[in-house]
mmCIF file of C-alpha atoms in Angstrom:
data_model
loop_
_atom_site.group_PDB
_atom_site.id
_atom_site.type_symbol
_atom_site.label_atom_id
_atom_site.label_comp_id
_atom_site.label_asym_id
_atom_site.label_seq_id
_atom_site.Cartn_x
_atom_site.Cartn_y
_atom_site.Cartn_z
ATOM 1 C CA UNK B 1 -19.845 -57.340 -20.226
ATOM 2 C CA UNK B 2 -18.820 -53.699 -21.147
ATOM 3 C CA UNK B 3 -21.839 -51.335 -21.708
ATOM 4 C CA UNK B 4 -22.368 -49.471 -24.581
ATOM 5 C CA UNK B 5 -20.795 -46.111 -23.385
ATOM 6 C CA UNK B 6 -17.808 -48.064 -21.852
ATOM 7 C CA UNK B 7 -17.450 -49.494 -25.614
ATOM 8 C CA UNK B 8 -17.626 -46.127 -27.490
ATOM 9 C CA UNK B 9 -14.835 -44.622 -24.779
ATOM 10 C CA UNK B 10 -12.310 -47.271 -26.159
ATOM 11 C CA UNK B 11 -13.046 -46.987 -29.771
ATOM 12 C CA UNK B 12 -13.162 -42.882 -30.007
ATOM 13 C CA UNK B 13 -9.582 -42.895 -30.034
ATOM 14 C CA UNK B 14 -9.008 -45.301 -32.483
ATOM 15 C CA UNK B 15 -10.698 -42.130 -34.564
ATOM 16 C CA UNK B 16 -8.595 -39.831 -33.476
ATOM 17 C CA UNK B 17 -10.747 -38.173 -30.273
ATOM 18 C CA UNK B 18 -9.049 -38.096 -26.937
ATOM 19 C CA UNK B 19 -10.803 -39.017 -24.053
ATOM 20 C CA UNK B 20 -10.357 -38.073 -20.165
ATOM 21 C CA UNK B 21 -12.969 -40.793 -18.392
ATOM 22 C CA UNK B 22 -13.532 -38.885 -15.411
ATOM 23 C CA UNK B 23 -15.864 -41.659 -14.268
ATOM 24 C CA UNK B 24 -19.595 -41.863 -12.995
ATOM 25 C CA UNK B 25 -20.704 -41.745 -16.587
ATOM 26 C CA UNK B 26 -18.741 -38.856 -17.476
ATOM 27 C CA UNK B 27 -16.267 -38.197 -19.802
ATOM 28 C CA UNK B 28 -14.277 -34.895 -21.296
ATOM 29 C CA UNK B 29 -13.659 -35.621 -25.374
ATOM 30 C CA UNK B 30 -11.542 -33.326 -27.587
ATOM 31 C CA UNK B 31 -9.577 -33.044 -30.989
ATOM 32 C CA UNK B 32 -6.690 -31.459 -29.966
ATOM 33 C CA UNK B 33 -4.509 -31.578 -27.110
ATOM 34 C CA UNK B 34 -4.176 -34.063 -24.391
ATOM 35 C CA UNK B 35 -6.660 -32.959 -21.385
ATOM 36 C CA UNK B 36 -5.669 -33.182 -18.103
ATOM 37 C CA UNK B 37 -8.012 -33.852 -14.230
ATOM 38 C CA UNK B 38 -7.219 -32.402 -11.653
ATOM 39 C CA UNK B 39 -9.564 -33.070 -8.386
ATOM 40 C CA UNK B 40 -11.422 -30.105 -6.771
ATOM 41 C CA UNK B 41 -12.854 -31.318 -3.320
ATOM 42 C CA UNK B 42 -15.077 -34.127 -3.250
ATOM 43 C CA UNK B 43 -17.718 -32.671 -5.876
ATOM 44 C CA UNK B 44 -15.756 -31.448 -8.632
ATOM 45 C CA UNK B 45 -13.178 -31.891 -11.091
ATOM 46 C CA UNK B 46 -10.411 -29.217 -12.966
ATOM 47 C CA UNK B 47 -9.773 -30.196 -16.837
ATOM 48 C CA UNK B 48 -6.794 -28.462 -18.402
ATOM 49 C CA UNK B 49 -5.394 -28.690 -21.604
ATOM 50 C CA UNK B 50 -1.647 -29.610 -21.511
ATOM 51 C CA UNK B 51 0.933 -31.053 -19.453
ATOM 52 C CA UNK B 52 0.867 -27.969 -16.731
ATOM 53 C CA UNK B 53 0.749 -28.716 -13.283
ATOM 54 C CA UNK B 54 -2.292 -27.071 -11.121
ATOM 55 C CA UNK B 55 -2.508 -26.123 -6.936
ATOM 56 C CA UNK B 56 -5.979 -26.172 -5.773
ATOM 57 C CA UNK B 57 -6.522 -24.290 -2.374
ATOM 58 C CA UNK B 58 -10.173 -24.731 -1.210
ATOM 59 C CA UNK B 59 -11.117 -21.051 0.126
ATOM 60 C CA UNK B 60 -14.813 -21.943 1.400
ATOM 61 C CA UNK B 61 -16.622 -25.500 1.136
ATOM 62 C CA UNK B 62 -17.982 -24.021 -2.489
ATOM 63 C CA UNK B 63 -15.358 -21.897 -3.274
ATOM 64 C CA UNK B 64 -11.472 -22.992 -4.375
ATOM 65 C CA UNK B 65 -8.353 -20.968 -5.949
ATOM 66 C CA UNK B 66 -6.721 -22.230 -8.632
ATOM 67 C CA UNK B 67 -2.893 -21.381 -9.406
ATOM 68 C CA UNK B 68 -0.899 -22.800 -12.135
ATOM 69 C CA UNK B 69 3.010 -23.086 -12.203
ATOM 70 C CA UNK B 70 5.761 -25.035 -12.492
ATOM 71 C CA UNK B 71 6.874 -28.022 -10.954
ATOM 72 C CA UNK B 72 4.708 -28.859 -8.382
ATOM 73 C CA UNK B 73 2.682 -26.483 -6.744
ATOM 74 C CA UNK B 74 0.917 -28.455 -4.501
ATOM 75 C CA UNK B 75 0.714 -27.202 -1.283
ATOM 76 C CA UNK B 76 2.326 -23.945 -1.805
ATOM 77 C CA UNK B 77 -0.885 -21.822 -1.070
ATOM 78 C CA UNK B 78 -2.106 -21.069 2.631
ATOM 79 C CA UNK B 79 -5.803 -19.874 3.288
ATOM 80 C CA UNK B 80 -6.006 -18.012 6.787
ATOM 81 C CA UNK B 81 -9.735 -16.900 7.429
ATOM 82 C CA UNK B 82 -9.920 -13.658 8.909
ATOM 83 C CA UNK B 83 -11.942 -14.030 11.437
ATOM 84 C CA UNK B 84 -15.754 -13.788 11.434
ATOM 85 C CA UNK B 85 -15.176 -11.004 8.335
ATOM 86 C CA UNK B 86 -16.196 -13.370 6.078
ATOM 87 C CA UNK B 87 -12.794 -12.423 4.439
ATOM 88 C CA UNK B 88 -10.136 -14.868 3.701
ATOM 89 C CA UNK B 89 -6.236 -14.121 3.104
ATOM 90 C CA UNK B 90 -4.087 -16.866 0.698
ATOM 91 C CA UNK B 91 -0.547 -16.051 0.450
ATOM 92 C CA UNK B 92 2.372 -18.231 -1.306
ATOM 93 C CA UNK B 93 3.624 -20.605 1.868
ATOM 94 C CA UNK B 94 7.301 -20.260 0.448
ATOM 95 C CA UNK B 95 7.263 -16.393 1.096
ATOM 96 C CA UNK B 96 9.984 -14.236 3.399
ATOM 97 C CA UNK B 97 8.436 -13.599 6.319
ATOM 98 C CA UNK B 98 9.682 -10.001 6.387
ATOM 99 C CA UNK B 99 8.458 -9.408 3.311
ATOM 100 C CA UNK B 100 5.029 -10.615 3.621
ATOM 101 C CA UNK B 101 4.489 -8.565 6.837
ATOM 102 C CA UNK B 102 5.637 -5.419 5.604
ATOM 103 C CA UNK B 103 3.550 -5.966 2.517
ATOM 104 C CA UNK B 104 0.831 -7.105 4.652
ATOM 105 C CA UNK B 105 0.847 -4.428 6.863
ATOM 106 C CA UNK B 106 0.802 -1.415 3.941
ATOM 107 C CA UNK B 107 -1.606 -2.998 2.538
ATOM 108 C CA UNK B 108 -4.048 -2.885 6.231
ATOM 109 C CA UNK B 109 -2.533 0.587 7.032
ATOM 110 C CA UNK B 110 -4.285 1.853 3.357
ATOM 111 C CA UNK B 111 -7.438 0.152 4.107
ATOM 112 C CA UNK B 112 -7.443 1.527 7.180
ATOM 113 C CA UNK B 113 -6.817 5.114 6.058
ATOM 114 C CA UNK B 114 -9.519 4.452 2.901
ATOM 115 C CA UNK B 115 -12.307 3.385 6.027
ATOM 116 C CA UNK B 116 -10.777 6.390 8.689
ATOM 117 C CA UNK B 117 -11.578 9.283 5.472
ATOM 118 C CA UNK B 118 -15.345 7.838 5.102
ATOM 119 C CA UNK B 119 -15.693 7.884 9.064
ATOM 120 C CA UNK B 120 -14.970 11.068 9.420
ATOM 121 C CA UNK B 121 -16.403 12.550 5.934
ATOM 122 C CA UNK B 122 -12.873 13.707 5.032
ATOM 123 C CA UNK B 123 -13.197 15.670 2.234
ATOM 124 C CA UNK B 124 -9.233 17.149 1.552
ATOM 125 C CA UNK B 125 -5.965 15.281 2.395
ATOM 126 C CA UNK B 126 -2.532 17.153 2.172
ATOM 127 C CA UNK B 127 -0.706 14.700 0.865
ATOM 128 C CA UNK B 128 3.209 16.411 2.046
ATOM 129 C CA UNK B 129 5.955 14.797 0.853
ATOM 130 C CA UNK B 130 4.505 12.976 -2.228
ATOM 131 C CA UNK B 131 7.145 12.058 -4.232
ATOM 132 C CA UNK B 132 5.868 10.613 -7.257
ATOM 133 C CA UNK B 133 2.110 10.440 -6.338
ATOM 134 C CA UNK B 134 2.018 7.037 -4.844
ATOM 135 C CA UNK B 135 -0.236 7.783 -1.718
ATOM 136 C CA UNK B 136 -2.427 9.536 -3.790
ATOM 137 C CA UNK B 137 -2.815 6.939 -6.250
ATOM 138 C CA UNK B 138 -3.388 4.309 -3.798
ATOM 139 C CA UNK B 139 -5.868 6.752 -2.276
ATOM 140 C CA UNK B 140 -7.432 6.837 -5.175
ATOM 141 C CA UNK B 141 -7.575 2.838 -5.563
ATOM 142 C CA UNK B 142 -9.130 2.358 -2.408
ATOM 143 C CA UNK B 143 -11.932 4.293 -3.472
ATOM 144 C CA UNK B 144 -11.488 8.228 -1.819
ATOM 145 C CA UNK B 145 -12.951 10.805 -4.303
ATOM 146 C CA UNK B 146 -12.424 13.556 -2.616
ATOM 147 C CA UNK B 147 -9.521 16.324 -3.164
ATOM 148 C CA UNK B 148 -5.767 15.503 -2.752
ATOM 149 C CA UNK B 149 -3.520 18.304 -2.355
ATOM 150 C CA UNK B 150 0.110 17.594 -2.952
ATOM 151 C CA UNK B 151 3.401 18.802 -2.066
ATOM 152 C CA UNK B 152 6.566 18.250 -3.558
ATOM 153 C CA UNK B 153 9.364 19.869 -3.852
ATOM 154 C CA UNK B 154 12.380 18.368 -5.656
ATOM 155 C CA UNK B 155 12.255 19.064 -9.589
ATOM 156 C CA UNK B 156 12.557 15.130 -10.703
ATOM 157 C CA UNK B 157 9.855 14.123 -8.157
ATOM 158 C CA UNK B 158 7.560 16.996 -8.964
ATOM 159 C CA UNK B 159 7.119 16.220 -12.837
ATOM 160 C CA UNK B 160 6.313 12.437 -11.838
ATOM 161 C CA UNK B 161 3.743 13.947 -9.549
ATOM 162 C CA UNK B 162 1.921 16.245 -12.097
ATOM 163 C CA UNK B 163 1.840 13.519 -14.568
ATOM 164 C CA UNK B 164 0.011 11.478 -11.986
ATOM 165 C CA UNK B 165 -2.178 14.201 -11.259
ATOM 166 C CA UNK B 166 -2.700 15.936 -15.278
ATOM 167 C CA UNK B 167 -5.574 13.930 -15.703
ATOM 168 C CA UNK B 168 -7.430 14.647 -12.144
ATOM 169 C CA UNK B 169 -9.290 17.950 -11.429
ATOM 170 C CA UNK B 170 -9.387 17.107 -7.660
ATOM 171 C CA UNK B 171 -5.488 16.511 -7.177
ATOM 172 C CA UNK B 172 -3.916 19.986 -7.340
ATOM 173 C CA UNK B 173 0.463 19.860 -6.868
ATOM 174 C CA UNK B 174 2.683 22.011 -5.326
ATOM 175 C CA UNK B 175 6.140 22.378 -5.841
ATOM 176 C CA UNK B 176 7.184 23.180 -2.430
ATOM 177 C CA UNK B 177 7.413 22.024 0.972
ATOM 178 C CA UNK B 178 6.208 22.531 4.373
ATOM 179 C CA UNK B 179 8.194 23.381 7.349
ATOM 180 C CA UNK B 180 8.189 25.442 10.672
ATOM 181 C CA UNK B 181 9.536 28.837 8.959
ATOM 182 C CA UNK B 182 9.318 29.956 5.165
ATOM 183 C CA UNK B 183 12.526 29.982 3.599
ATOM 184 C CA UNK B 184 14.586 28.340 0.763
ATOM 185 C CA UNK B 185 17.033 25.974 1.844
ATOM 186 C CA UNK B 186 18.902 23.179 0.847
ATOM 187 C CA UNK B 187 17.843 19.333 0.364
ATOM 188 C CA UNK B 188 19.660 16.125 0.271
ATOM 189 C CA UNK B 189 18.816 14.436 -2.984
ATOM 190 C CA UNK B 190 19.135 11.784 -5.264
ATOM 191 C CA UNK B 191 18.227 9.371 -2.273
ATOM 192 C CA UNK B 192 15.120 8.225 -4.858
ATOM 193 C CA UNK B 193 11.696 8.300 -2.260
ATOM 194 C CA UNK B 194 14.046 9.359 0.989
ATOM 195 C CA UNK B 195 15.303 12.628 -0.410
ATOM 196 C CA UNK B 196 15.608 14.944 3.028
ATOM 197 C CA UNK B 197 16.105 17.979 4.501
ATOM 198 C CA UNK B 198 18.259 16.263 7.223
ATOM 199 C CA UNK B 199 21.294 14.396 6.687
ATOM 200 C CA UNK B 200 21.861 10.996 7.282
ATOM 201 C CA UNK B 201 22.392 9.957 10.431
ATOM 202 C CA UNK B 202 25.382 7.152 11.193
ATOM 203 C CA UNK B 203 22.800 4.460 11.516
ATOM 204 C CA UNK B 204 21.353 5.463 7.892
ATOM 205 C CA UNK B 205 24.535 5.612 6.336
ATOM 206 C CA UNK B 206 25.068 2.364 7.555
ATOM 207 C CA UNK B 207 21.667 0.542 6.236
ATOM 208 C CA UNK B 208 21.303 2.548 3.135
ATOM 209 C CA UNK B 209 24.044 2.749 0.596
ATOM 210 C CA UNK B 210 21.867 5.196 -1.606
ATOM 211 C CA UNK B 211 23.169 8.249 1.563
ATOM 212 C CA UNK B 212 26.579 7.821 0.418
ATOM 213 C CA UNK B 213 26.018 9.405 -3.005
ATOM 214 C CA UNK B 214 24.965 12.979 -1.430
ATOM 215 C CA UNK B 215 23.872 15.854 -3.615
ATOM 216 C CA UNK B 216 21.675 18.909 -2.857
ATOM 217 C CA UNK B 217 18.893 20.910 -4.348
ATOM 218 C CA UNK B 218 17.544 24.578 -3.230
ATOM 219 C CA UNK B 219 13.871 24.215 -2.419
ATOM 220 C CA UNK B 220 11.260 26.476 -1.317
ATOM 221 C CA UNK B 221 9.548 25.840 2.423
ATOM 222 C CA UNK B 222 6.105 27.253 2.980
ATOM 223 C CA UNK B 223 4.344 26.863 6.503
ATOM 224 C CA UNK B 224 0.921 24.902 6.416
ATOM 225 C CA UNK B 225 -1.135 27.543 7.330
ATOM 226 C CA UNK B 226 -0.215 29.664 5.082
ATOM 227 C CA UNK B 227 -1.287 27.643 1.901
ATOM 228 C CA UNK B 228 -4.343 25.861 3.605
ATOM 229 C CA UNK B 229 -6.861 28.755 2.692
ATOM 230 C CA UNK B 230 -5.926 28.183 -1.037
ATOM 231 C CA UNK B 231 -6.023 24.158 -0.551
ATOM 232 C CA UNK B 232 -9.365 24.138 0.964
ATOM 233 C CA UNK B 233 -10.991 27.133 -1.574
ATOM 234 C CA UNK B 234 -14.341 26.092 -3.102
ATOM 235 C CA UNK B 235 -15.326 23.510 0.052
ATOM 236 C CA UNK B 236 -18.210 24.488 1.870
ATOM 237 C CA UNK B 237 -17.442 22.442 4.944
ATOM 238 C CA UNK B 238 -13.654 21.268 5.205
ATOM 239 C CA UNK B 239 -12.547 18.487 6.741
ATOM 240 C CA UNK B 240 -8.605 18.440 6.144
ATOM 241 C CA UNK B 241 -6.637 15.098 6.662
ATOM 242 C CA UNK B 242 -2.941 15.920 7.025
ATOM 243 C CA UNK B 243 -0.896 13.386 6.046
ATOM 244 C CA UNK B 244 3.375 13.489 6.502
ATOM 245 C CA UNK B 245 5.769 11.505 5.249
ATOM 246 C CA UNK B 246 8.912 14.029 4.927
ATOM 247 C CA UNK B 247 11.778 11.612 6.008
ATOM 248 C CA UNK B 248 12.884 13.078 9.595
ATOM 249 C CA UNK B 249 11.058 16.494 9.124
ATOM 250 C CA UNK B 250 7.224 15.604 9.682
ATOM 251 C CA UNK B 251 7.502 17.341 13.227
ATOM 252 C CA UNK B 252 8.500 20.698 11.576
ATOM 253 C CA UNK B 253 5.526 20.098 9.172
ATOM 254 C CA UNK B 254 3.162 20.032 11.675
ATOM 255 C CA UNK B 255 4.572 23.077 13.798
ATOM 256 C CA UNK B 256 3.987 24.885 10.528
ATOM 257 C CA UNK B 257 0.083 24.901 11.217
ATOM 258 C CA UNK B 258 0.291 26.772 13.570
ATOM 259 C CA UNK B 259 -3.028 27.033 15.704
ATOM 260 C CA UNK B 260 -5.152 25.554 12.448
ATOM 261 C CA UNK B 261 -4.034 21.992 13.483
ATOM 262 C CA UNK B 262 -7.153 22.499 15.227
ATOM 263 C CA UNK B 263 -8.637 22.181 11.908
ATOM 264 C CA UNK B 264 -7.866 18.713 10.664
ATOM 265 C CA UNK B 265 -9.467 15.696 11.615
ATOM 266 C CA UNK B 266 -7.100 13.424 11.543
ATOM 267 C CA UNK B 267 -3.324 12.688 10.349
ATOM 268 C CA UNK B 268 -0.990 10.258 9.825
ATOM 269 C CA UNK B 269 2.996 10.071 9.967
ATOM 270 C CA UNK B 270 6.289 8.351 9.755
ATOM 271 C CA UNK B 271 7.354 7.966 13.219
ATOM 272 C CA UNK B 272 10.934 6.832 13.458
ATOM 273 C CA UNK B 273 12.233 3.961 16.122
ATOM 274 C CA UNK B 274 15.983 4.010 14.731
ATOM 275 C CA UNK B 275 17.000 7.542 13.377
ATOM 276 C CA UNK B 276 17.944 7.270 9.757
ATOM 277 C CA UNK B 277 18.134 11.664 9.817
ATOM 278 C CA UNK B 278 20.183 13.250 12.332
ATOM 279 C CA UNK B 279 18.174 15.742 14.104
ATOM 280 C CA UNK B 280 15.493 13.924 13.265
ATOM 281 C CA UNK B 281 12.689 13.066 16.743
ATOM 282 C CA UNK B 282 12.094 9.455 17.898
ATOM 283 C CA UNK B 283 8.437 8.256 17.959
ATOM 284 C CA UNK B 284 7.988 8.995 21.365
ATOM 285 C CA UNK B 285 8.734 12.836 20.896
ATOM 286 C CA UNK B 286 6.667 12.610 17.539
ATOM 287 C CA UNK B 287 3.186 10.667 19.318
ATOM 288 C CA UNK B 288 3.494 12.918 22.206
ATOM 289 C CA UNK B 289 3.305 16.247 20.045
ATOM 290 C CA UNK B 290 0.219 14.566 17.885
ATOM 291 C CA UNK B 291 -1.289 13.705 21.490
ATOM 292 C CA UNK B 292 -0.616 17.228 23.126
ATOM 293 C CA UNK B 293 -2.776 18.259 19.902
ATOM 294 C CA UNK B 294 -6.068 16.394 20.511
ATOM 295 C CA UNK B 295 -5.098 13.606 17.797
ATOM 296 C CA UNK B 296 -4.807 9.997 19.169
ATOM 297 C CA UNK B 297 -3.644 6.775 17.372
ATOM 298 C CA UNK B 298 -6.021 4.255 15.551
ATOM 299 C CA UNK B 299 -3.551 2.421 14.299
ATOM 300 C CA UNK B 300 0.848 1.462 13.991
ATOM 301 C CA UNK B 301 2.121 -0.759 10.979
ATOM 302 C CA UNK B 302 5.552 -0.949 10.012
ATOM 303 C CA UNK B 303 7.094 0.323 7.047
ATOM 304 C CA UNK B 304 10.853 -0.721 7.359
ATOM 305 C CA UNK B 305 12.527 -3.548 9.888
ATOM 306 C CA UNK B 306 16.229 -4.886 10.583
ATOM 307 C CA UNK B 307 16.984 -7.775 8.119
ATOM 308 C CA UNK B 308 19.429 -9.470 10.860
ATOM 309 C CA UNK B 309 17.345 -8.111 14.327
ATOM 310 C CA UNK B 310 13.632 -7.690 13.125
ATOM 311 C CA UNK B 311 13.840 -4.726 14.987
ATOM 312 C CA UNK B 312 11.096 -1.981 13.493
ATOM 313 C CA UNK B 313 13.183 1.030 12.079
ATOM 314 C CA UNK B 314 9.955 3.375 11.385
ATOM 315 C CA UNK B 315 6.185 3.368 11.779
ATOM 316 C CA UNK B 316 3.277 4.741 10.081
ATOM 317 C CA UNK B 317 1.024 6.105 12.498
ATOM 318 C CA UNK B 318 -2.668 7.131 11.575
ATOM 319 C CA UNK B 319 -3.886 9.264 14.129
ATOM 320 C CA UNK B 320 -7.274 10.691 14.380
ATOM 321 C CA UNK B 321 -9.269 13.547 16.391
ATOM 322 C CA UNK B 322 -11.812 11.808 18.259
ATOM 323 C CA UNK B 323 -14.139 14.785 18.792
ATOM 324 C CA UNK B 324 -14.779 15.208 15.184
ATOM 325 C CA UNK B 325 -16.222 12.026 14.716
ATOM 326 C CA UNK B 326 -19.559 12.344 13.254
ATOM 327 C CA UNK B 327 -22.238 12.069 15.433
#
């Protein structure tokens, strides 16, 4: 014998209701559109509207991700806990590998950085060889107030960078860049974010296409110490962060300090593995310098690797001065 409710589920729509009977005594009615379950866990169920198809991942036992798309995505999300953080990390099961571990690791190498500049109460990072502004925007994301000071030197790069900055007092830009001596010299351009001061080296001309088209642009070279008294005006207790990313020429940025290296608290650089610049120091020669200089590393993620090998072409390597961690 059919209860009452049972009854009115089979006559609604005879009136023109739809009903999804999700059972237990419950039901999902509408006027428009066919509805849709879709079972989350043990305890609940998802109800969509139309004939899309719905992944569930369950993050925690209270807690589930839902992604829509097409086809069937069942199964196409993996949850890795990280840990005893209390963190979780879902990622699309169908992605490269070498693409999801270089995005992984600039995405750990920023947090990193962001956590490193609260540690040590950085309050000014020279951000050499900006480009466009992207470190200092993703600085800027992770949550770091304090001042940015920039340094770029190629014309097309440079007005990207002061549109980044126009609209933020504490990011002053330079239009120059740092090296061991002051002079104006020549740069290799039009290589997009690996413009150099270096050539190419065979093994660059070999991975990158973008070194065959070779043009050059007269830039000015300052040394570091000579524009740090200006960059650090107005702070009544500086703690500089340098950070170099100058395609082959980071070395000859940091010689430019001079003896205020002493002053910075920590740095970070593009250590090369396989030489895309000729002239250009391998990592070894690169860490040892930082070393000689007090600084020692806190952390390696890779930036570029060998499609075919998997071999790691460069590094970034955050580096900090363990004496001027706050007490």
């Amino acid at each position: 014998m059919q209860t009452l409710y049972r009854s009115l589920l089979n006559v609604l729509p005879r009136l023109g209701v739809q009903v999804l009977d999700l059972g237990s005594g419950t039901a999902v009615l509408s006027r428009r559109g066919k509805r849709k379950r879709t079972a989350v866990g043990r305890e609940a169920d998802l109800v969509t509207r139309g004939s899309g198809r719905y992944a569930v991942t369950r993050v925690r036992p209270d807690t589930w991700v839902v992604a829509r798309g097409r086809g069937d995505p069942s199964g196409a999300w993996t949850n890795v806990r990280l840990g005893d953080t209390g963190a979780h990390l879902l990622y699309d099961a169908g992605s490269d590998e070498r693409t999801f571990q270089l995005a992984a690791a600039t995405y750990l190498c920023g947090h990193h950085v962001a956590g490193l500049l609260e540690k040590y109460e950085v309050n000014c990072v020279f951000d050499v060889g900006a480009n466009a502004g992207q470190y200092g925007r993703r600085l800027r994301q992770l949550g770091y107030t304090g001042r940015i000071v920039s340094f770029e030197p190629t014309e097309e790069a440079f007005g990207k960078l002061e549109k980044a900055a126009k609209d933020d007092p504490e990011w002053w830009v330079f239009p120059f860049a740092l090296g061991r001596e002051e002079a104006t010299q020549s740069m290799h351009v039009g290589w997009a974010t690996m413009n150099s001061l270096l050539g190419a080296s065979d093994y660059g001309k070999e991975r990158y296409r973008r070194f065959a088209k070779d043009r050059t642009e007269e830039i000015e070279i300052r040394r570091l110490d000579s524009v740090m008294d200006k960059a650090l005006a107005g702070l009544t207790d500086p703690r500089p962060y340098l950070k170099m990313d100058t395609q082959g020429y980071d070395l000859e940025v940091f010689a430019g300090a001079g003896e205020r290296i002493e002053e910075f608290v920590g740095l970070q650089s593009e250590v090369a593995v396989l030489r895309l610049y000729e002239g250009s120091p391998g990592m070894s020669e690169a860490v040892a310098a930082y070393e000689d200089s007090g600084f020692g590393i806190t952390g390696m993620y890779p930036v570029t690797r060998e499609d075919t090998t998997g071999r790691v072409v460069e590094f970034d390597c955050v580096m900090m001065r363990a004496a001027a961690a706050p007490k």
